[in-house]
CSV table of C-alpha atoms in Angstrom, one decimal:
chain,number,residue,atom,x,y,z
A,1,LYS,CA,238.4,-67.2,137.2
A,2,ASN,CA,236.3,-65.7,134.4
A,3,GLU,CA,233.3,-67.8,133.4
A,4,VAL,CA,234.4,-67.5,129.8
A,5,GLU,CA,238.0,-68.3,128.7
A,6,GLN,CA,239.3,-67.9,125.2
A,7,SER,CA,242.5,-69.3,123.6
A,8,PRO,CA,244.8,-68.2,122.2
A,9,GLN,CA,245.0,-64.6,123.4
A,10,ASN,CA,246.9,-63.6,120.3
A,11,LEU,CA,247.1,-65.4,116.9
A,12,THR,CA,249.2,-64.5,113.9
A,13,ALA,CA,248.6,-66.3,110.6
A,14,GLN,CA,249.6,-66.1,107.0
A,15,GLU,CA,246.9,-65.3,104.4
A,16,GLY,CA,245.1,-68.5,103.3
A,17,GLU,CA,245.6,-70.4,106.5
A,18,PHE,CA,242.8,-72.1,108.4
A,19,ILE,CA,242.2,-70.4,111.8
A,20,THR,CA,240.6,-71.8,114.9
A,21,ILE,CA,239.7,-69.8,118.0
A,22,ASN,CA,238.5,-71.6,121.1
A,23,CYS,CA,236.1,-70.7,123.9
A,24,SER,CA,235.4,-72.6,127.1
A,25,TYR,CA,232.8,-71.7,129.7
A,26,SER,CA,232.0,-72.9,133.1
A,27,VAL,CA,228.2,-72.4,133.4
A,28,GLY,CA,225.1,-73.9,131.8
A,29,ILE,CA,224.3,-71.5,129.1
A,30,SER,CA,221.2,-70.6,127.0
A,31,ALA,CA,223.2,-69.1,124.1
A,32,LEU,CA,226.7,-68.4,123.0
A,33,HIS,CA,227.7,-65.4,120.8
A,34,TRP,CA,230.8,-64.9,118.6
A,35,LEU,CA,231.6,-61.2,118.0
A,36,GLN,CA,234.2,-59.4,115.9
A,37,GLN,CA,235.7,-56.1,117.0
A,38,HIS,CA,237.8,-54.0,114.6
A,39,PRO,CA,240.3,-51.4,115.7
A,40,GLY,CA,238.3,-48.3,116.7
A,41,GLY,CA,235.8,-50.3,118.7
A,42,GLY,CA,232.8,-51.2,116.6
A,43,ILE,CA,231.5,-54.7,117.3
A,44,VAL,CA,229.7,-57.0,114.8
A,45,SER,CA,227.7,-60.0,115.9
A,46,LEU,CA,228.9,-63.0,113.8
A,47,PHE,CA,226.9,-65.9,115.3
A,48,MET,CA,224.5,-66.7,118.1
A,49,LEU,CA,224.1,-70.5,118.7
A,50,SER,CA,222.9,-72.8,121.3
A,51,SER,CA,223.7,-76.2,119.6
A,52,GLY,CA,225.4,-77.7,116.6
A,53,LYS,CA,227.1,-75.7,114.0
A,54,LYS,CA,226.5,-72.5,111.9
A,55,LYS,CA,228.2,-71.3,108.8
A,56,HIS,CA,228.4,-67.9,107.1
A,57,GLY,CA,230.7,-67.5,104.2
A,58,ARG,CA,234.2,-68.5,105.3
A,59,LEU,CA,233.2,-68.5,109.0
A,60,ILE,CA,232.1,-71.6,110.9
A,61,ALA,CA,231.0,-71.7,114.5
A,62,THR,CA,230.5,-75.0,116.5
A,63,ILE,CA,229.4,-75.7,120.0
A,64,ASN,CA,229.6,-78.8,122.2
A,65,ILE,CA,227.1,-78.2,125.1
A,66,GLN,CA,228.3,-81.3,127.0
A,67,GLU,CA,231.9,-80.2,126.9
A,68,LYS,CA,231.1,-76.5,127.4
A,69,HIS,CA,233.2,-75.6,124.5
A,70,SER,CA,232.8,-73.6,121.2
A,71,SER,CA,235.2,-73.0,118.3
A,72,LEU,CA,235.2,-70.3,115.6
A,73,HIS,CA,236.9,-71.3,112.4
A,74,ILE,CA,238.0,-69.1,109.5
A,75,THR,CA,238.8,-70.8,106.3
A,76,ALA,CA,241.1,-69.2,103.7
A,77,SER,CA,242.0,-66.4,106.0
A,78,HIS,CA,242.5,-62.9,104.6
A,79,PRO,CA,244.2,-59.7,106.1
A,80,ARG,CA,240.8,-58.1,106.4
A,81,ASP,CA,239.9,-60.8,108.9
A,82,SER,CA,242.4,-59.2,111.3
A,83,ALA,CA,240.4,-58.2,114.4
A,84,VAL,CA,239.6,-59.2,117.9
A,85,TYR,CA,237.2,-62.1,118.2
A,86,ILE,CA,235.1,-62.2,121.3
A,87,CYS,CA,233.1,-65.1,122.7
A,88,ALA,CA,230.2,-64.3,125.1
A,89,VAL,CA,227.7,-66.5,126.8
A,90,THR,CA,224.2,-65.9,128.1
A,91,TYR,CA,222.9,-67.8,131.2
A,92,ILE,CA,220.2,-67.7,133.8
A,93,THR,CA,221.4,-66.9,137.3
A,94,GLN,CA,220.0,-68.7,140.4
A,95,GLY,CA,217.9,-65.6,141.0
A,96,GLY,CA,216.3,-66.0,137.6
A,97,SER,CA,217.9,-63.0,135.8
A,98,GLU,CA,219.8,-63.3,132.6
A,99,LYS,CA,223.5,-62.6,132.5
A,100,LEU,CA,225.8,-62.0,129.5
A,101,VAL,CA,229.5,-62.6,130.2
A,102,PHE,CA,232.3,-61.9,127.7
A,103,GLY,CA,235.7,-63.4,127.2
A,104,LYS,CA,238.7,-61.2,126.9
A,105,GLY,CA,239.0,-61.8,123.2
A,106,THR,CA,241.5,-63.3,120.8
A,107,LYS,CA,243.5,-60.8,118.7
A,108,LEU,CA,244.0,-62.2,115.2
A,109,THR,CA,246.5,-60.8,112.8
A,110,VAL,CA,246.5,-62.2,109.2
A,111,ASN,CA,249.6,-61.2,107.2
A,112,PRO,CA,249.6,-61.0,103.4
B,1,ASP,CA,217.9,-48.6,107.6
B,2,ALA,CA,220.0,-47.0,110.3
B,3,GLY,CA,221.9,-49.2,112.6
B,4,VAL,CA,222.7,-48.5,116.3
B,5,THR,CA,223.9,-44.9,116.7
B,6,GLN,CA,225.8,-43.6,119.7
B,7,SER,CA,226.7,-40.1,120.7
B,8,PRO,CA,229.1,-38.5,121.3
B,9,THR,CA,231.9,-40.5,119.8
B,10,HIS,CA,234.5,-39.1,122.1
B,11,LEU,CA,234.3,-37.3,125.4
B,12,ILE,CA,236.8,-36.0,128.0
B,13,LYS,CA,235.7,-35.3,131.5
B,14,THR,CA,237.4,-34.7,134.9
B,15,ARG,CA,237.1,-36.6,138.1
B,16,GLY,CA,233.8,-35.9,140.0
B,17,GLN,CA,231.9,-34.7,136.9
B,18,GLN,CA,228.8,-36.3,135.5
B,19,VAL,CA,228.3,-37.6,132.0
B,20,THR,CA,225.4,-38.7,129.8
B,21,LEU,CA,225.8,-41.0,126.8
B,22,ARG,CA,223.1,-41.6,124.3
B,23,CYS,CA,222.0,-44.5,122.1
B,24,SER,CA,219.4,-44.9,119.4
B,25,PRO,CA,218.6,-48.6,118.6
B,26,LYS,CA,218.4,-50.2,115.3
B,27,SER,CA,215.0,-49.8,113.6
B,28,GLY,CA,212.6,-52.4,114.9
B,29,HIS,CA,214.5,-53.1,118.1
B,30,ASP,CA,213.0,-52.4,121.5
B,31,THR,CA,215.8,-53.5,123.9
B,32,VAL,CA,219.0,-51.6,124.7
B,33,SER,CA,221.9,-52.9,126.6
B,34,TRP,CA,225.0,-51.0,127.8
B,35,TYR,CA,228.5,-52.3,128.2
B,36,GLN,CA,231.8,-50.9,129.5
B,37,GLN,CA,235.0,-52.0,127.8
B,38,ALA,CA,238.4,-51.1,129.4
B,39,LEU,CA,241.4,-51.1,127.2
B,40,GLY,CA,242.6,-54.7,126.4
B,41,GLN,CA,239.6,-56.3,128.1
B,42,GLY,CA,236.3,-57.8,126.9
B,43,PRO,CA,233.1,-55.8,127.4
B,44,GLN,CA,231.3,-55.9,130.7
B,45,PHE,CA,227.6,-55.8,131.0
B,46,ILE,CA,226.2,-52.7,132.8
B,47,PHE,CA,222.5,-53.0,132.4
B,48,GLN,CA,219.6,-53.6,129.9
B,49,TYR,CA,216.5,-51.6,129.3
B,50,TYR,CA,213.2,-52.9,128.0
B,51,GLU,CA,209.8,-51.4,128.1
B,52,GLU,CA,211.4,-48.3,129.7
B,53,GLU,CA,212.5,-50.3,132.7
B,54,GLU,CA,215.9,-51.6,133.8
B,55,ARG,CA,215.5,-55.4,133.4
B,56,GLN,CA,219.0,-56.8,134.1
B,57,ARG,CA,222.0,-55.3,135.8
B,58,GLY,CA,225.6,-56.3,136.0
B,59,ASN,CA,228.0,-55.6,138.9
B,60,PHE,CA,228.2,-51.8,138.6
B,61,PRO,CA,227.6,-49.3,141.4
B,62,ASP,CA,224.6,-47.0,141.6
B,63,ARG,CA,226.7,-44.2,140.1
B,64,PHE,CA,225.8,-45.9,136.8
B,65,SER,CA,222.1,-45.2,135.9
B,66,GLY,CA,220.1,-45.2,132.8
B,67,HIS,CA,216.8,-44.4,131.1
B,68,GLN,CA,214.9,-45.6,128.1
B,69,PHE,CA,212.5,-43.4,126.3
B,70,PRO,CA,209.2,-44.3,124.6
B,71,ASN,CA,210.9,-44.3,121.2
B,72,TYR,CA,213.3,-47.0,122.6
B,73,SER,CA,216.4,-44.8,122.7
B,74,SER,CA,218.4,-44.8,125.8
B,75,GLU,CA,220.8,-42.8,128.0
B,76,LEU,CA,223.6,-44.0,130.3
B,77,ASN,CA,224.4,-41.6,133.1
B,78,VAL,CA,227.5,-41.8,135.2
B,79,ASN,CA,227.9,-39.6,138.3
B,80,ALA,CA,231.0,-38.7,140.4
B,81,LEU,CA,233.3,-39.9,137.6
B,82,LEU,CA,236.5,-41.8,138.6
B,83,LEU,CA,239.7,-42.3,136.7
B,84,GLY,CA,238.7,-46.0,136.4
B,85,ASP,CA,235.6,-45.1,134.4
B,86,SER,CA,237.8,-44.3,131.4
B,87,ALA,CA,236.7,-46.8,128.8
B,88,LEU,CA,234.8,-47.5,125.6
B,89,TYR,CA,231.0,-47.5,126.3
B,90,LEU,CA,229.1,-49.7,123.9
B,91,CYS,CA,225.4,-49.8,123.3
B,92,ALA,CA,223.7,-52.8,121.7
B,93,SER,CA,220.1,-53.2,120.6
B,94,SER,CA,218.0,-56.3,120.2
B,95,PHE,CA,214.4,-57.4,120.3
B,96,GLY,CA,212.1,-58.8,123.0
B,97,GLY,CA,213.9,-58.0,126.2
B,98,THR,CA,216.1,-61.0,126.2
B,99,MET,CA,219.8,-61.6,125.8
B,100,ASN,CA,219.1,-64.7,123.6
B,101,GLN,CA,218.8,-62.6,120.5
B,102,PRO,CA,221.6,-61.3,118.3
B,103,GLN,CA,223.0,-58.0,119.7
B,104,HIS,CA,223.6,-55.2,117.2
B,105,PHE,CA,226.3,-52.9,118.5
B,106,GLY,CA,227.0,-49.2,118.0
B,107,ASP,CA,230.5,-47.9,117.4
B,108,GLY,CA,230.8,-46.8,121.0
B,109,THR,CA,231.6,-43.7,123.0
B,110,ARG,CA,235.2,-43.4,124.2
B,111,LEU,CA,235.2,-41.7,127.6
B,112,SER,CA,238.5,-40.3,129.0
B,113,ILE,CA,238.6,-39.1,132.6
B,114,LEU,CA,241.5,-36.7,133.5
């Protein structure tokens, strides 16, 4: 079982809809990252958070440390939001090294 | 201000060959991390370089090695290539030798093994 699980795997929405992508993890983390990957491969870091909530434009990321869960919300979705959204967590191993583990991603398609 | 640049963008090799991929970090960054992303999967962490040393390593065999130069640029070397090494190889830069900083990614090198 992967340390990071995302849902749904695929999501299709109509332009203007409110989108929620979920991420659950099984370890105590030091940070959680939300990333966006467009076709062709380039990845953009959207958020890095360790508590609470962050907002940037139409994107909102929240994290609940006790429940080991984070959500990425997109308000007023647009076709240009179509991409794969990846959740990743940073944690410290028993040996004291840092580890960064990624989810498999959620493929979002927003239709006009 | 240049972001993270990777070269080459695409590469085709055959089994058993060796390959070197290159990465220049974003200006002001001193830490480079490498990731492998197979088709349809999330990236997997290979290793991280900081102060010209390998600081963290994921579950990759010794065939995967790297180097960081005094100007913070980095190389990823893969020896004895296998078909399963076909993937998108991503480089990300950050500051301070920790993963608890935003990672800035390059566009990747797509490696195909025949």
